[in-house]
Structure formats: structure tokens, C-alpha cells
Coordinates of C-alpha atoms in Angstrom, one line a residue:
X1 CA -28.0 222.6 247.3
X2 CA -26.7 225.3 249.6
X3 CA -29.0 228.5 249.2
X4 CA -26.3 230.8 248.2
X5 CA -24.6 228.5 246.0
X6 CA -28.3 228.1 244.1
X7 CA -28.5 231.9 243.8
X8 CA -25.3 232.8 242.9
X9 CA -24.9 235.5 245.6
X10 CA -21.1 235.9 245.5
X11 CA -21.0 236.1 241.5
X12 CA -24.5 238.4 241.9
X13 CA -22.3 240.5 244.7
X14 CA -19.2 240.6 242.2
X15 CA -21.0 241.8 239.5
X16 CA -22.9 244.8 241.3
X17 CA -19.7 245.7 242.4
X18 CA -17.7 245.3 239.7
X19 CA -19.6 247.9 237.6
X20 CA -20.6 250.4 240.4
X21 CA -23.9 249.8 240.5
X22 CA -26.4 251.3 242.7
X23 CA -29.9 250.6 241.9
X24 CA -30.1 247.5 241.5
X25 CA -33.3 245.6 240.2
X26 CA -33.9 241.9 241.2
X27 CA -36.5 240.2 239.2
X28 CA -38.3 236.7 240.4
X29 CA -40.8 234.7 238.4
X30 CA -43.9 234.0 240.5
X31 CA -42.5 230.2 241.7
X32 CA -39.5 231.9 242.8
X33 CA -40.9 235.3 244.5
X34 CA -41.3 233.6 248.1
X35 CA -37.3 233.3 248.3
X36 CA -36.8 236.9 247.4
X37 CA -36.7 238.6 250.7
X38 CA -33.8 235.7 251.7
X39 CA -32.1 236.3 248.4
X40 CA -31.9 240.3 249.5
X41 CA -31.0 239.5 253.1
X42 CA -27.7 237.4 252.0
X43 CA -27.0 239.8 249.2
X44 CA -26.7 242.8 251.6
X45 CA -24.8 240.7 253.8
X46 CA -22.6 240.1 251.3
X47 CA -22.4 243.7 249.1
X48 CA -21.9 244.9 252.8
X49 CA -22.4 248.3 250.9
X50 CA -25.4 250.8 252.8
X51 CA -25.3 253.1 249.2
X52 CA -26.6 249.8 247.0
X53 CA -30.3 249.9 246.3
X54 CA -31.7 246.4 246.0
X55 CA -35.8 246.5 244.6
X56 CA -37.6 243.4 244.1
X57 CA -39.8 242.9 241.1
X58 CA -42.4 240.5 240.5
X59 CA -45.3 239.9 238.0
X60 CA -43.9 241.3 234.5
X61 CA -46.1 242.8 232.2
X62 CA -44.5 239.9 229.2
X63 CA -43.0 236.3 229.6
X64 CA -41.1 235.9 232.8
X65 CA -38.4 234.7 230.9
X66 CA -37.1 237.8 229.5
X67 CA -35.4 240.8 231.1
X68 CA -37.9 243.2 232.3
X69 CA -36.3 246.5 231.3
X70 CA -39.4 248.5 231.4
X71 CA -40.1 247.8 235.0
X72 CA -36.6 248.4 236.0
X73 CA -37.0 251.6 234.4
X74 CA -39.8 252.4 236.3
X75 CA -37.2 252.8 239.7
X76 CA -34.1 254.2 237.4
X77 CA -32.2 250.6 238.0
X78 CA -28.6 250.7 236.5
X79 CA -29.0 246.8 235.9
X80 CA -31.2 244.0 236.4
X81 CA -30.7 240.6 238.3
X82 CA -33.1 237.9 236.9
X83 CA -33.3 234.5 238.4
X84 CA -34.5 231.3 237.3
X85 CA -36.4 230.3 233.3
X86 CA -34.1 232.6 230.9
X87 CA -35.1 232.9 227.5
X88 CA -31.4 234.6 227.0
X89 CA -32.8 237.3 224.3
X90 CA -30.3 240.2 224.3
X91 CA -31.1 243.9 226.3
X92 CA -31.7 247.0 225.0
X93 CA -30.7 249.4 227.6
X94 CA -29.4 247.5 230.4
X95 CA -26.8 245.3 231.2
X96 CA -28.2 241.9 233.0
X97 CA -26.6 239.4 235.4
X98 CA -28.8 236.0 235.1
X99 CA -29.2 233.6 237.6
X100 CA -30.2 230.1 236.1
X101 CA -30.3 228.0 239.6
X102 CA -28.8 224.9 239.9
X103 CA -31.2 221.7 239.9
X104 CA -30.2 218.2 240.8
X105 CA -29.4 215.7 238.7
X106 CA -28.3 212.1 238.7
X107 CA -25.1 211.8 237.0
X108 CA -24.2 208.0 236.9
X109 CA -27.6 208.0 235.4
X110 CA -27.4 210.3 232.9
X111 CA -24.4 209.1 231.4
X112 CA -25.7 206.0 231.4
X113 CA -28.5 206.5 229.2
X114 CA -26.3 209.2 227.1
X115 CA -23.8 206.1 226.5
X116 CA -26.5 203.9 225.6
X117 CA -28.4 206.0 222.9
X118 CA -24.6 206.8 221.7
X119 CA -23.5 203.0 221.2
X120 CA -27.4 202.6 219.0
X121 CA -26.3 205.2 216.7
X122 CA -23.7 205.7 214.1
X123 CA -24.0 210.0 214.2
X124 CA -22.2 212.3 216.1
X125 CA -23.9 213.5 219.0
X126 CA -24.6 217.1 220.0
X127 CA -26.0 217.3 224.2
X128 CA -28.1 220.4 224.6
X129 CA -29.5 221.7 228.2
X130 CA -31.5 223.4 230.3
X131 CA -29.6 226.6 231.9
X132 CA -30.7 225.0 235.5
X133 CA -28.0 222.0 234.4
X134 CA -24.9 224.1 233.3
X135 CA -23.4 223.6 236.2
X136 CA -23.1 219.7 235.9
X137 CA -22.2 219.7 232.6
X138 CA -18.6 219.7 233.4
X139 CA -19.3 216.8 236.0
X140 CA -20.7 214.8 233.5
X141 CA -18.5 215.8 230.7
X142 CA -15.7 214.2 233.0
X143 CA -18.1 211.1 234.2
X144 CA -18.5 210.4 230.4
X145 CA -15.0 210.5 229.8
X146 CA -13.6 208.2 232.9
X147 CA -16.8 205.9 231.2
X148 CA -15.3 205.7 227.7
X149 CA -12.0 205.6 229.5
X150 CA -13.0 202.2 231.4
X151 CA -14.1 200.6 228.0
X152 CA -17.9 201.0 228.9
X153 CA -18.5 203.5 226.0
X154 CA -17.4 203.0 222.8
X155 CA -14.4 206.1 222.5
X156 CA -15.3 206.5 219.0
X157 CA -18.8 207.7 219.4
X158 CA -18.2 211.3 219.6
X159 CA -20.6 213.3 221.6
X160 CA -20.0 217.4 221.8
X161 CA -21.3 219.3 224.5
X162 CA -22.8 223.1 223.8
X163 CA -21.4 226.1 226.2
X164 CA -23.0 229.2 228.2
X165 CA -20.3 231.7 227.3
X166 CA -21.6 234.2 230.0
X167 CA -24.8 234.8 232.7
X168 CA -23.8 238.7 231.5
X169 CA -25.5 240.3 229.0
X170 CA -24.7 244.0 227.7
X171 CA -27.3 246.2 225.6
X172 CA -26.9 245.6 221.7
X173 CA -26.4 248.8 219.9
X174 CA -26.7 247.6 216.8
X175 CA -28.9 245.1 215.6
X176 CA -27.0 244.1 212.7
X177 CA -24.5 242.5 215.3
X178 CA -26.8 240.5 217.6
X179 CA -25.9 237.1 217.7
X180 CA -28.1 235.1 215.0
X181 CA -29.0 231.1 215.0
X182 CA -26.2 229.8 212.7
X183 CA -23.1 232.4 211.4
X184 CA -19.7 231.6 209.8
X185 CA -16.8 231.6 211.9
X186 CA -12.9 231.4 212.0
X187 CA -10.8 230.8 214.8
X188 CA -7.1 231.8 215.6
X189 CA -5.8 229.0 213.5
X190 CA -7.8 229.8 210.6
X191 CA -10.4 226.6 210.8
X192 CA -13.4 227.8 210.0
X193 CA -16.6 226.5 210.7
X194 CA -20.4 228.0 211.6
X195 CA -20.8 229.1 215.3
X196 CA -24.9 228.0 216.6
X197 CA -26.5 230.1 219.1
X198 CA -29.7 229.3 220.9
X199 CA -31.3 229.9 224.0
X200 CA -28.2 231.0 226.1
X201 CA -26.6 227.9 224.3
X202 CA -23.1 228.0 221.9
X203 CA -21.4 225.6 219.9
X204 CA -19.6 225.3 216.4
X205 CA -19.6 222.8 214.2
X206 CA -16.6 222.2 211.7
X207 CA -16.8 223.8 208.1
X208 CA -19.5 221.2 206.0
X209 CA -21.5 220.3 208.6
X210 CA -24.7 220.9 209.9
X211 CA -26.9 220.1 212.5
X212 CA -28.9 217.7 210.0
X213 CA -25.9 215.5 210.9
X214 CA -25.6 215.6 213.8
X215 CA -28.4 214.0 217.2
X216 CA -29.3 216.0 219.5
X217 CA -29.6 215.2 223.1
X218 CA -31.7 217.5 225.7
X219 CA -30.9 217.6 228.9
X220 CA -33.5 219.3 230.9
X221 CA -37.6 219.5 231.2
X222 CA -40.4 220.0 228.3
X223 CA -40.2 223.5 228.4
X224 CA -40.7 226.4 226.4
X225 CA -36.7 226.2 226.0
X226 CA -37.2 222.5 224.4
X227 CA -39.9 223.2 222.4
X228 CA -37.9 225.7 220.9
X229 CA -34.9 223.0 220.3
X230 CA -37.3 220.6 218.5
X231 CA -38.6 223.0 216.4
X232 CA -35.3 224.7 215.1
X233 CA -33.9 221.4 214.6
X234 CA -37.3 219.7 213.7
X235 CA -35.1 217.7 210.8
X236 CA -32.9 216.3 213.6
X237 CA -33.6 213.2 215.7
X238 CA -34.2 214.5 219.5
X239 CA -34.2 212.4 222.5
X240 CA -34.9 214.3 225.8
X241 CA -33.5 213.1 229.2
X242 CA -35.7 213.6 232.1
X243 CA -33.3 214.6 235.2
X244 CA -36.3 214.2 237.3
X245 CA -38.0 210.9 236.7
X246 CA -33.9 209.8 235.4
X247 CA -35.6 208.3 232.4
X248 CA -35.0 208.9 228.5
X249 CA -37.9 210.1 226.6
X250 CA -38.1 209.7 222.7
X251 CA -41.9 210.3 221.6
X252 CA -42.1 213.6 220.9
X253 CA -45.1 213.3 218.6
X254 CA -47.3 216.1 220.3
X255 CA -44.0 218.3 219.4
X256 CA -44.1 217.3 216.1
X257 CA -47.9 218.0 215.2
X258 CA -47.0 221.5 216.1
X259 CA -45.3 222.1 212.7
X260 CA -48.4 220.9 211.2
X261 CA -50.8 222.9 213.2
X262 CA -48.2 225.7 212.3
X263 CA -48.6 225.7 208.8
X264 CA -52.3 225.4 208.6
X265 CA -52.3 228.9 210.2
X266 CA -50.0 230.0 207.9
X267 CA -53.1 229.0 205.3
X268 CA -55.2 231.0 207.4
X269 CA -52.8 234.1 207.2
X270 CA -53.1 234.2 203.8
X271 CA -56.3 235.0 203.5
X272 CA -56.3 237.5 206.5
X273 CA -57.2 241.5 205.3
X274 CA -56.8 243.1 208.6
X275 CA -53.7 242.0 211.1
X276 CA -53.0 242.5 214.2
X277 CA -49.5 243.5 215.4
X278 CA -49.0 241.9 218.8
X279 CA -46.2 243.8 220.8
X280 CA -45.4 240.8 222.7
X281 CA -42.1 242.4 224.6
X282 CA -40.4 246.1 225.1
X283 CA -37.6 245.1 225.9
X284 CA -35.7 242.3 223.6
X285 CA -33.0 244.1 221.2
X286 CA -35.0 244.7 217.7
X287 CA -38.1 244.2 218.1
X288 CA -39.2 247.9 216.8
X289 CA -36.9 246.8 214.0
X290 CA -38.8 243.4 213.2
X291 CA -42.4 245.6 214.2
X292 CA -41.7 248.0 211.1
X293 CA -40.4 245.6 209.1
X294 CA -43.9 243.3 209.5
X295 CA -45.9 246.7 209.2
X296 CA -43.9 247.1 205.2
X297 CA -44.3 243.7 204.6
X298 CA -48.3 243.4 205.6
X299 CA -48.6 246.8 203.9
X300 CA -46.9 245.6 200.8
X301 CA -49.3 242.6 200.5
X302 CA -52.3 244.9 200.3
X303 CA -53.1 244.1 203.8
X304 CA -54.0 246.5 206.8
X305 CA -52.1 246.4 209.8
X306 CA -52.7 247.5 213.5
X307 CA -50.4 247.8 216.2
X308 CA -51.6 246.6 220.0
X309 CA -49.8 246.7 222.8
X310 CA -51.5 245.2 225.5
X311 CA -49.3 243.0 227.8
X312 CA -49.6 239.4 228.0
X313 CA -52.3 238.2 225.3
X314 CA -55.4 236.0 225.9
X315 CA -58.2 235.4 224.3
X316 CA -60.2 237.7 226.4
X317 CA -58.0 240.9 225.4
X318 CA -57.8 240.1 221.6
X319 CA -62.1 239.2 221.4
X320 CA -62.2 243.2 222.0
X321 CA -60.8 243.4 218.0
X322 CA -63.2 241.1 216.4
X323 CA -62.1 243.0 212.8
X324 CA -58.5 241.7 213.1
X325 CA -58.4 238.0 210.7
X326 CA -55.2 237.2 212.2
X327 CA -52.7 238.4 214.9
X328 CA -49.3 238.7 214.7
X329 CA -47.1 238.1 217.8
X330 CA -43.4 240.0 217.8
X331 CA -41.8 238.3 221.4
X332 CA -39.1 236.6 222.5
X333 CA -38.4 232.7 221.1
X334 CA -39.6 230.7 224.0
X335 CA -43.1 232.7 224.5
X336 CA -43.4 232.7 220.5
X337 CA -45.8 230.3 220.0
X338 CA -49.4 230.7 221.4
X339 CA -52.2 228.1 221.2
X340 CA -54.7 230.0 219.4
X341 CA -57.0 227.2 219.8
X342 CA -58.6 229.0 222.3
X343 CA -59.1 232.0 220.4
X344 CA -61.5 233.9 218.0
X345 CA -58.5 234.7 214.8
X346 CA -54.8 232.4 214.9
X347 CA -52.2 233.9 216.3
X348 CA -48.8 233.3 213.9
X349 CA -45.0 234.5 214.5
X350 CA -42.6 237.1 212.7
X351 CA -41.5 233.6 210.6
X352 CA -44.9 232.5 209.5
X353 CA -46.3 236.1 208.9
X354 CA -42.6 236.3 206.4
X355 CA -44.1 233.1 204.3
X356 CA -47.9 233.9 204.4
X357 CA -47.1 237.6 203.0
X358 CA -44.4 237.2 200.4
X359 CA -46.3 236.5 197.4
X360 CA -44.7 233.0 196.0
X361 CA -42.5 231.9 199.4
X362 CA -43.0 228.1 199.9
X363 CA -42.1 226.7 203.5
X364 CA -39.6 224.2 202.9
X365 CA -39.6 222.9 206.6
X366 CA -37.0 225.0 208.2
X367 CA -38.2 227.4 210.9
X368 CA -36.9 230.5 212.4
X369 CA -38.0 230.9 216.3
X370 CA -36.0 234.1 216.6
X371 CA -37.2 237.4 215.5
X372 CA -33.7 238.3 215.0
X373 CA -32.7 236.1 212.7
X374 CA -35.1 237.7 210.5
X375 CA -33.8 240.8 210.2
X376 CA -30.7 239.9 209.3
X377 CA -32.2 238.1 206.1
X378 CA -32.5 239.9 202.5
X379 CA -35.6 241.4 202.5
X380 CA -38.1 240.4 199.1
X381 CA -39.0 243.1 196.8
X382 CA -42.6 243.8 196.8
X383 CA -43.2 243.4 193.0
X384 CA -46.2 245.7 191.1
X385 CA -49.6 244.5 193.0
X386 CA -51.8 245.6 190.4
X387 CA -50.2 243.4 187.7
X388 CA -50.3 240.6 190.4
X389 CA -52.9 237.4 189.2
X390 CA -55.6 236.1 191.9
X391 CA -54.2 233.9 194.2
X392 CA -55.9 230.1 195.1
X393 CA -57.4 229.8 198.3
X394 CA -57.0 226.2 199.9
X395 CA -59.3 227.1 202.8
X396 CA -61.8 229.4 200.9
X397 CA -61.4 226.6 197.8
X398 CA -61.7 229.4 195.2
X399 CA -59.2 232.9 193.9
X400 CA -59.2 235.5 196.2
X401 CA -57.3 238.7 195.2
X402 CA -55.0 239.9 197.9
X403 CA -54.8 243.6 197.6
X404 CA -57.0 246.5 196.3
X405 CA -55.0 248.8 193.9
X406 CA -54.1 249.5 197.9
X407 CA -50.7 251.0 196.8
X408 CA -52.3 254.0 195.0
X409 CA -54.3 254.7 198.2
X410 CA -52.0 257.2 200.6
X411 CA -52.6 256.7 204.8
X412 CA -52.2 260.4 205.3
X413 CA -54.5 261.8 202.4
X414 CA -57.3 263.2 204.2
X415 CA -59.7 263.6 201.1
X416 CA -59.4 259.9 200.4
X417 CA -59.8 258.8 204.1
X418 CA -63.0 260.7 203.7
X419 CA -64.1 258.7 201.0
X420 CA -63.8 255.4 202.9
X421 CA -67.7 254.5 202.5
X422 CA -67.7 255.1 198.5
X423 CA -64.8 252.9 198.8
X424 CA -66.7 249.9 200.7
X425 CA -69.7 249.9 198.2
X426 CA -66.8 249.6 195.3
X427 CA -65.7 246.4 196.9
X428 CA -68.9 244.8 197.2
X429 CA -69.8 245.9 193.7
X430 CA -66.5 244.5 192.6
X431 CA -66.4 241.5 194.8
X432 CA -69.3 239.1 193.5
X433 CA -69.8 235.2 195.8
X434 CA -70.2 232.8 194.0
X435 CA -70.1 228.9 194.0
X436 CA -67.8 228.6 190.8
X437 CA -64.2 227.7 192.1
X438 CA -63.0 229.4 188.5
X439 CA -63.7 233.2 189.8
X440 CA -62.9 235.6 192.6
X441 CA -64.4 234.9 196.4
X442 CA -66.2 237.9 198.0
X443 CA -63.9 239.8 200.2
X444 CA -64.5 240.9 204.1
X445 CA -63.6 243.8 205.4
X446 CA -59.8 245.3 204.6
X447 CA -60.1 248.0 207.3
X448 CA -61.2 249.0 211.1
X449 CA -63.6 251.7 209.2
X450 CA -65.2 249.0 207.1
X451 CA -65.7 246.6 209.5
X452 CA -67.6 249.2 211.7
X453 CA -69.3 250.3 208.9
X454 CA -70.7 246.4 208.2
X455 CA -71.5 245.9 211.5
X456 CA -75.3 245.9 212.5
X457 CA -74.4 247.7 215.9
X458 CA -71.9 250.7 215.9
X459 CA -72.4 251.9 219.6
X460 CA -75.3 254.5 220.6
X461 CA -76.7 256.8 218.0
X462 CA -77.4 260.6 219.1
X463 CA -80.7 261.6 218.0
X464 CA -79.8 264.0 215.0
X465 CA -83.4 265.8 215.7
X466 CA -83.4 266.9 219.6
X467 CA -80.2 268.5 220.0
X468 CA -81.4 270.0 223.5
X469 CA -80.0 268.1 226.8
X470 CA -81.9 265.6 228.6
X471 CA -83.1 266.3 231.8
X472 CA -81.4 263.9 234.4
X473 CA -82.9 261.8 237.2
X474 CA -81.9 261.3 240.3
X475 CA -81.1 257.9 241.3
X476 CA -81.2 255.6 244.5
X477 CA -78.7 256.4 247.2
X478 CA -77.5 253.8 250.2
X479 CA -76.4 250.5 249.7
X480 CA -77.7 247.3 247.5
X481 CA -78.6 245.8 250.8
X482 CA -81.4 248.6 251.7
X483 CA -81.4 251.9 249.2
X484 CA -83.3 254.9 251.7
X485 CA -85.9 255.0 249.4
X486 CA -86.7 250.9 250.5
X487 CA -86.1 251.7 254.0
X488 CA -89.1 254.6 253.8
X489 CA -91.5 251.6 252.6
X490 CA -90.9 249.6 255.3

């Protein structure tokens, strides 16, 4: 594939000057960084422009995979340029070109296997993609055609193909407006249907239908981007064609156990007092929308919430808040889920947190990758928590009451916040363990302040009885090798 061709540089070029831009912000996941000082060679070869200021930026502060506005903000860019793994979540304040690359495929072969799992199958067929393969889809949209043409597929199998309207993207004002997994549509001639959007990825399916009739057919690696697919369709049958290895891949077991590893945490959530709000992105359209909206709903379940912003999580950053039960991550689709295997409290999503908090919601298998398509949805009265009964505990295996008369208790009320200790011996006087599965389980800490105050070690205690300063030593000066006081020994 021809560098410039792979890179888009004349579209890249088009689009800087199309819009007037002058700072212009190129941003490279680490696998693609070592091509980034040819990719800024043939595009100031091409903008032939001196005024155009091209900066390279590597090593985001969240997933590679979504627009990095706050480093581009960091050098005043007017736009940003991002190449390679897309996650396509819309912008808040700038407009981005994306780059997808182009990666190789075998066509005869794909459509090959695409006609084969077609002619085994009596349901339409839907073919879903990689970005890196968008621009072979039209090859093998006409391969498949001269196929069915030539009698070797069956013409009535019908097999539709999803679109990438646009590599632009323009901040979203409003929220309300962002495009949403599945809305209704109508089209010029009044058919009317609902339009599906994921991942960079369109397509509408006629009014009545749904993607539960439909099979879907990846195109592309076992990415974040698939795992996505399989679990916003996880009532679909998925096969996944593997451009690399030109084989068709259809045990996607390991995908599936992640619904049910997924709803045990949800379990877990449930009987969390203290969350922790992961800001898992600063940039994606929404997400202080979705972050207050989780902060009213964890409130509103008698819960206490923190906010943490702290880059990319790992279980070394979230050990420093042993206190939090469970963590909440608010990021983009693809960078979502987290193993929390390897970490102290589970870590759940926007959805989860939406089914673990609302008093009486059931999961009924569907689930909701996007943050976005959250907000849009009617949001559940909180109903009077005191009159609420005690709720049964699966994991605990006994009633556990979810709030503390909480709702009485106002944040900015200083002469209450002082009382926080009288508080804590309350609970444990009203909070009795006991072996009985009939009556209520003792409750851990509901606060940061309780939890320090339980804790055997609070940090260094000033001695309330000396209050004059220590005198202070001297210590050892010179290196580890030989301090001067060592070398006077010898």
C-alpha cells in the first residue's frame, strides 16, 4: 500500500485547507508514532503552506482511540488529525479529520467465506467492519455481486453492508442531538425505518425489524471495536472473519462469559456504600452530562460518591482508595470495559452502575456500551428511601439496607459534617451481624470520614502534650557510595 495513499495525505491536506486551519495537531498511537515524522514531511510537501503549524502528539493521557482534545489544547490546535484505532465518539470542542489506514485484505477470500456462511443460513445478513477495511468494502461489495451474478451465490440471500458516512467530525453542541445506537428515521420518500449507529459504523434497517433478525458478519480483528459489536448485539449470532489468517472464526465463547462476569459485578455494585467516579475521558461529547447524572443517581440510592480523575486506571492508582467498594468508569465504548480481575474493588460502566442503583431494575440482557445512549433515556424517579424495605443480598446471603435516612443529611451543613463520628457510632449501634439470613447485615463504611475513622492507622499523630519544635539533626552528606563522614573512618 503506497504510504500516502495509507495516510490519507491529500484528503488530510484538503481538509486543513479547506477550513483555514493553522495549528494543526497530529495525533499517533504508540505503534504508529515511528511513521510520524514521514507523515509531517509529505504533508508539508503537500499543504506547500510555510503559515500551517503541524505538532505531533503521542502518549494520551486516556485510550488512544479517542480524540485527544485536551492535549491539543495544550498548543491552541484549531483541529486534530488522529490516525489509526478510532473509537469514533463525537468532540467537544474541536473539529477532527480521522485517518483509519488501509490494511490488506484477501478479497476472493472473503467473499468466499461470506457466500458460504450466507448459503447455511435462512437470515438476512448484516457485514460489519473494522474502519482499517472501509476502503474494500466497495471492492468486495462489487466481488459479491459479480459472485451472485455468476450463479455461485444464491441472489436471494440478502446481505447489507453498514457505511462510514464521514472521517469528519464537528463538536456537538447539544447533547440531546448526538447520534444514539438505534433512532427512528424517515427518508425522502416517507419509508421509515430505524437508523443504527456504532463505532464510526451506519446502517438502517426497514420499519419492524431489528437486529435480532438479522446475522451479523465482522470483518476485522478481535478488538476492542468487536468486542463492542458482540456485546451490543449479544442476542445476535456473530461470526468474525479474520483478514489476516483468511479464516472464519465462530467461537466466541470467551466473548460471551463476559456478560456473565458483567452481571456478577453488577451483584457486587449493589452492595457497594462508597463509589468511585472514574473520569475515564475529557474529551468525548457528554460525559460531564453522564458524570452528574451518576453522581444523582448514586446519591439517590443512599450511596456516597467520589469523583477521580487520574488518567488511565490500573490497579496500582485505584489501591491508593481502599474505602471505595466499587468504581465507576465514565469513557468512551471501546475502553469501557476493564478487567477488574486484577483489582482490589470491580470496576462497572455508566450501564451497569444505571441497573445496580435503581432500586427494582432487572437486566433483561440488553446492554448499552455508550454513555450516550444513556442520557437520552427517561431518567427513574428516586422514590421516598425511608419508606424503602431492606433489600436481599445474593452475595452477603442476608438484607442489607441501602441508604441511611441519607436524604435528610445536607453535604454543605457544616454543624452535621461535624457530627460525623456520633454518626458512625449510630450505625454500628443500629447495624447488628448476625448469622440469621431473616435480619439486617452489618454495614461498612458509607463515607471517606468513616472509613478513616475505622482504620487502625490514620497517618502520624502530633503529640497533643509537647507543642515546642523538635530540634533537628543534621544528616550525612556525599553520595551512597562513600558519605564524608565514612571516608573520615577510613
Amino acid at each position: 500500500m503506497d504510504f500516502e495513499s495509507n495516510y490519507d495525505i491529500a484528503a488530510s491536506a484538503n481538509f486543513i485547507h479547506t477550513h483555514n486551519f493553522i495549528r494543526v495537531a497530529l495525533q499517533f498511537p504508540d505503534n504508529l508514532l515511528k511513521h510520524s515524522t514521514r507523515v509531517v514531511t509529505a504533508l508539508r510537501n503537500t499543504l506547500q503552506s510555510t503559515e500551517v503549524g503541524l505538532f505531533v502528539m503521542a502518549d494520551t493521557a486516556y485510550g488512544s482511540c479517542c480524540i485527544d482534545e485536551v492535549g491539543a489544547s495544550h498548543i491552541n490546535a484549531d483541529c486534530v488529525i488522529h490516525y489509526g484505532h478510532t473509537c469514533f465518539s463525537p468532540t467537544t470542542t474541536l473539529p477532527a479529520f480521522c485517518v483509519f489506514g488501509k490494511a490488506s485484505i484477501c478479497i476472493a477470500d472473503c467473499v468466499e467465506s461470506m457466500s458460504k456462511y450466507a448459503l447455511t443460513n435462512s437470515k438476512p445478513i448484516m457485514v460489519l467492519f473494522g474502519l482499517e477495511y472501509a476502503h474494500s468494502m466497495q471492492r468486495i461489495k462489487e466481488a459479491l455481486l459479480e459472485s451472485s451474478m455468476s450463479c455461485r451465490f444464491d441472489p436471494k440471500s440478502e446481505v447489507h453492508f453498514a457505511d462510514v458516512p464521514s472521517s469528519i467530525m464537528f463538536p456537538s453542541k447539544d447533547i440531546k442531538k448526538i447520534n444514539v445506537l438505534q433512532e427512528p428515521v424517515s427518508d425522502c420518500n416517507g419509508a421509515s425505518g430505524t437508523m443504527y449507529s456504532i463505532g464510526g459504523l451506519t446502517w438502517k434497517l426497514p420499519e419492524g425489524q431489528s437486529m435480532d433478525d438479522y446475522l451479523v458478519f465482522w470483518i476485522g480483528h478481535d478488538d476492542s471495536a468487536f468486542a463492542n459489536v458482540v456485546l451490543t448485539f449479544n442476542a445476535c449470532e456473530i461470526v468474525r472473519y479474520d483478514a489476516n489468517e483468511n479464516r472464519m472464526v465462530t467461537d466466541l465463547f470467551q466473548h460471551r462469559r463476559i456478560l456473565k462476569r458483567r452481571y456478577y459485578l453488577v451483584e457486587r455494585a449493589k452492595d457497594a456504600n462508597i463509589v468511585g467516579i472514574l473520569v475515564g475521558t475529557l474529551g468525548v461529547a457528554g460525559y460531564l452530562h453522564i458524570i452528574n447524572q451518576m453522581m444523582e443517581l448514586i446519591t439517590g440510592a443512599g450511596k456516597k460518591a467520589y469523583t477521580l480523575v487520574m488518567g488511565r486506571p490500573n490497579p496500582a492508582k485505584l489501591a491508593n482508595f481502599p474505602e471505595c467498594d466499587v468504581f465507576l468508569y465514565v469513557s468512551c465504548a471501546q475502553t469501557a470495559l476493564l478487567d477488574s480481575k486484577e483489582y482490589l474493588a470491580p470496576v462497572i460502566t455508566p450501564f451497569e452502575a444505571m441497573i445496580a442503583f435503581n432500586r427494582g431494575s432487572q437486566w433483561t440482557g440488553a446492554y448499552v456500551m455508550e454513555f450516550r445512549d444513556l442520557i437520552n433515556l427517561p431518567q427513574m424517579e428516586v422514590g421516598n428511601q425511608e419508606e424503602e424495605e431492606a433489600r436481599f443480598s445474593f452475595l452477603k446471603g442476608g438484607y442489607v439496607e441501602d441508604f441511611e435516612n441519607q436524604a435528610c443529611i445536607s453535604s454543605e451543613n457544616v454543624e452535621e459534617e461535624r457530627e460525623t463520628l456520633a454518626l458512625v457510632n449510630a450505625t454500628e449501634k443500629a447495624l447488628q451481624l448476625r448469622n440469621n439470613s431473616n435480619v439486617l447485615m452489618k454495614g461498612s463504611a458509607r463515607s471517606g470520614a468513616e472509613f478513616l475513622a475505622n482504620r487502625s492507622y490514620q497517618g502520624l499523630n502530633m503529640s497533643s502534650e509537647n507543642t515546642s519544635p523538635e530540634p533537628y539533626l543534621i544528616g550525612r552528606r556525599g553520595r551512597a557510595s562513600g558519605y564524608e563522614d565514612e571516608k573520615n573512618k577510613q
